[in-house]
mmCIF file of C-alpha atoms in Angstrom:
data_model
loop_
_atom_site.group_PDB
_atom_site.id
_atom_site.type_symbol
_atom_site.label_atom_id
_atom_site.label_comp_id
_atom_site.label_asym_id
_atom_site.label_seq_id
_atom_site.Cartn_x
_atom_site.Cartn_y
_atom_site.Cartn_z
ATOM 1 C CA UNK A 101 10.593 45.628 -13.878
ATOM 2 C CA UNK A 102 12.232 42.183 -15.117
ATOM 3 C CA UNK A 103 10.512 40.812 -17.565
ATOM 4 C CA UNK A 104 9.740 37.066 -16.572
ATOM 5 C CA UNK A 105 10.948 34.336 -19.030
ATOM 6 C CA UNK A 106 9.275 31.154 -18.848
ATOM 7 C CA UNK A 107 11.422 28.538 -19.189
ATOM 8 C CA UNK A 108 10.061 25.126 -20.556
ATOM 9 C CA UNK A 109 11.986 21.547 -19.975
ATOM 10 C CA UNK A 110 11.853 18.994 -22.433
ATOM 11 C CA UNK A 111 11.376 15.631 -21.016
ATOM 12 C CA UNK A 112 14.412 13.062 -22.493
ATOM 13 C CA UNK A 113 12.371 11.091 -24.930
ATOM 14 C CA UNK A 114 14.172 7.773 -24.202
ATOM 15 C CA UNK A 115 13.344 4.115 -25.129
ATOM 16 C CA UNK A 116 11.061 2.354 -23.235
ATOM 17 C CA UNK A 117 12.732 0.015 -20.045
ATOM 18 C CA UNK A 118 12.755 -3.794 -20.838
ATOM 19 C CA UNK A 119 12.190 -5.634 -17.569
ATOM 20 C CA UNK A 120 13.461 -8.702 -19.310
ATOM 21 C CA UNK A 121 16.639 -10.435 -21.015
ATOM 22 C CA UNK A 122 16.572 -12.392 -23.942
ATOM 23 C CA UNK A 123 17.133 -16.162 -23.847
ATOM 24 C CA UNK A 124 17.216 -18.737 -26.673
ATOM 25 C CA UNK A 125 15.569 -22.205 -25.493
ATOM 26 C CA UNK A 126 18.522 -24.710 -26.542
ATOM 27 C CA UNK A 127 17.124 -27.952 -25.407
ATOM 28 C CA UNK A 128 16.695 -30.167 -22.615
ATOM 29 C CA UNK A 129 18.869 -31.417 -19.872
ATOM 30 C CA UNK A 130 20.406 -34.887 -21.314
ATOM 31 C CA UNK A 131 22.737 -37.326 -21.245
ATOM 32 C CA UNK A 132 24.096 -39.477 -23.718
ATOM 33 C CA UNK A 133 20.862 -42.196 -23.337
ATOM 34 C CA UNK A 134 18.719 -40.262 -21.275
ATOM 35 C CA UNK A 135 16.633 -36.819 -21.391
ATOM 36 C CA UNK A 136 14.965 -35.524 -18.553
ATOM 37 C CA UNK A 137 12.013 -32.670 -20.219
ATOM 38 C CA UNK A 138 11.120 -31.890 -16.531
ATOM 39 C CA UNK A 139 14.625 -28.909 -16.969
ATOM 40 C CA UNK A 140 14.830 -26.697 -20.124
ATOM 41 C CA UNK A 141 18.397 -25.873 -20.969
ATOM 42 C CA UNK A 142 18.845 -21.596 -21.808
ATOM 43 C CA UNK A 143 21.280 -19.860 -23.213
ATOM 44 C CA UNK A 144 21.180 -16.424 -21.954
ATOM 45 C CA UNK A 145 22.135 -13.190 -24.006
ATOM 46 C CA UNK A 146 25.221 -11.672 -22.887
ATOM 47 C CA UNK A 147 26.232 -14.262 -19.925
ATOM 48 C CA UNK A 148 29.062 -16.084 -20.655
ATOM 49 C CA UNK A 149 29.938 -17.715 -17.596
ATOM 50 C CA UNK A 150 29.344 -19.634 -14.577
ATOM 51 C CA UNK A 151 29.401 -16.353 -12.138
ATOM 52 C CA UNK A 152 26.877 -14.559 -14.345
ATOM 53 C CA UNK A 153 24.648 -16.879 -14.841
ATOM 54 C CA UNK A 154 24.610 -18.089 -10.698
ATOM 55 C CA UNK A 155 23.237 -13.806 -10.244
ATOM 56 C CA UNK A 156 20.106 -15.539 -12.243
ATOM 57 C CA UNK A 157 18.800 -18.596 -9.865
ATOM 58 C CA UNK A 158 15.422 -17.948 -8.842
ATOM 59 C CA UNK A 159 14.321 -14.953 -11.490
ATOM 60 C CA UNK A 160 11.477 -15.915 -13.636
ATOM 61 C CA UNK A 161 11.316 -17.430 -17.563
ATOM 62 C CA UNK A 162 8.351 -16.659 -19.615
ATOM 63 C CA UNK A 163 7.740 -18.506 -23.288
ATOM 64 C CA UNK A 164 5.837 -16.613 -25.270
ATOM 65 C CA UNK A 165 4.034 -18.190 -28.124
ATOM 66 C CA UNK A 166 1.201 -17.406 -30.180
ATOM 67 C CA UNK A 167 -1.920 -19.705 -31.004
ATOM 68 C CA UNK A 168 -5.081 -20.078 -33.545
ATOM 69 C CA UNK A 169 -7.587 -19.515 -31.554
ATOM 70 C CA UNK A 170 -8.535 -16.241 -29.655
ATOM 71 C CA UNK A 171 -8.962 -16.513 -26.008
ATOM 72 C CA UNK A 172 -9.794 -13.329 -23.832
ATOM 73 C CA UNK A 173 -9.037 -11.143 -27.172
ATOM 74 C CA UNK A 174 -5.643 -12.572 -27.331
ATOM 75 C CA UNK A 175 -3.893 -15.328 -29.611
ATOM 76 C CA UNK A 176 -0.560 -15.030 -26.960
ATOM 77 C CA UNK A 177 0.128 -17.628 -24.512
ATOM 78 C CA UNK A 178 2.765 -17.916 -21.937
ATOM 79 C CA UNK A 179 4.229 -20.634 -20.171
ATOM 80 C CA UNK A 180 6.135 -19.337 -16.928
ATOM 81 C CA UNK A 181 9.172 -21.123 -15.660
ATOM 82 C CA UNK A 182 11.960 -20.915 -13.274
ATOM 83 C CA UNK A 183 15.855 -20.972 -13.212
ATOM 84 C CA UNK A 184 16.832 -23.319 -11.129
ATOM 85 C CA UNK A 185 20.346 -24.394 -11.606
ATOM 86 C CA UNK A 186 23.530 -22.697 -14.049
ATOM 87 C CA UNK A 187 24.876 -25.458 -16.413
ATOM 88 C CA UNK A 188 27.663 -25.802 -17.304
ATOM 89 C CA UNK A 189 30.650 -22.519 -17.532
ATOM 90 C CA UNK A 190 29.606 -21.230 -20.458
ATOM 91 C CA UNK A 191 26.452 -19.018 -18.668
ATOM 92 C CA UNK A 192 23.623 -21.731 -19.464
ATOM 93 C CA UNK A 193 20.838 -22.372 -16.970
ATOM 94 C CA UNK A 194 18.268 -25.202 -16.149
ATOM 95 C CA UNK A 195 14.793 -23.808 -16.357
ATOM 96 C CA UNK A 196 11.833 -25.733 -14.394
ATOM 97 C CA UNK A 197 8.451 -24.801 -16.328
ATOM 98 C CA UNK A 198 4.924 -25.338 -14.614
ATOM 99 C CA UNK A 199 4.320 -27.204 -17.673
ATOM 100 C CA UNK A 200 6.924 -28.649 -20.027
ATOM 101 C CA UNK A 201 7.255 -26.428 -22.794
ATOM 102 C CA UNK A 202 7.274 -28.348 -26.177
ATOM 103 C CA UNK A 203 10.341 -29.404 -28.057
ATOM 104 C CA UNK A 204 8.929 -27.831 -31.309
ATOM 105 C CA UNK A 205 10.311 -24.567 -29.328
ATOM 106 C CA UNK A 206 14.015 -25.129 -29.513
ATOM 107 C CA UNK A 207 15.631 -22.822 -31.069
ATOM 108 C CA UNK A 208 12.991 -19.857 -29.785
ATOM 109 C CA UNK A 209 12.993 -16.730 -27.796
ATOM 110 C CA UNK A 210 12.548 -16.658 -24.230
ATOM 111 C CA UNK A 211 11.748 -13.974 -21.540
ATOM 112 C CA UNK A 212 14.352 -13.829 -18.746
ATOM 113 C CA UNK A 213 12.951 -11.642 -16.370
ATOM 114 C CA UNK A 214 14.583 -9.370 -14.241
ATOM 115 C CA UNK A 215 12.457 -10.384 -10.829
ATOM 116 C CA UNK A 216 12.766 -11.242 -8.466
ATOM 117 C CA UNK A 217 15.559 -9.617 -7.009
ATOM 118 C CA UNK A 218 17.466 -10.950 -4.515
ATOM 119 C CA UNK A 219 19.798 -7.801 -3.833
ATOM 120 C CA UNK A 220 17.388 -5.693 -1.087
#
């Protein structure tokens, strides 16, 4: 009789999927007299121009910040936004949040996420 090997597969160990990109928060939409805080200027990693940063209108922005005092066992917040508009040709978008985000923030990390997706 053949003897029966078992055979065992090793699952990959790989790195865990990030459903995100990662933005820096550069300032707000201005002009030489005038700023408008209502649209958050981002710079996005890795998008350099005008056609990669149009395949981002409509996908969602989340600031992530963190806080003194502990609400539902967490001191995270998050303020969710939206890209609404590229600026410029050098991959920067215009970012509506639900609530203006402050402008101690420049300079910060933000969440680009990767939904929703248009492509069906």
């Amino acid at each position: 009789m053949a003897k029966e090997i078992k055979t065992t597969k090793k699952k990959a160990t790989s790195q865990p999927v990030r459903l995100y990109q990662k933005g820096v928060f550069t300032g707000f939409r201005r002009s030489r007299m005038h700023q408008t805080s209502g649209q958050a200027l981002v710079t996005i990693q890795n998008c350099n121009d005008l056609t990669g940063a149009k395949w981002y209108l409509g996908k969602r922005v989340a600031y992530v910040y963190k806080v003194k005092n502990t609400v539902n066992n967490t001191r995270f917040r998050v303020s969710w936004g939206k890209v609404i508009n590229t600026h410029g040709h050098a991959g920067a978008v215009r970012v509506k949040f639900a609530k203006n985000i402050t402008p101690k923030a420049m300079g910060s990390t933000v969440r680009v996420m990767l939904y929703p997706n248009k492509q069906a």
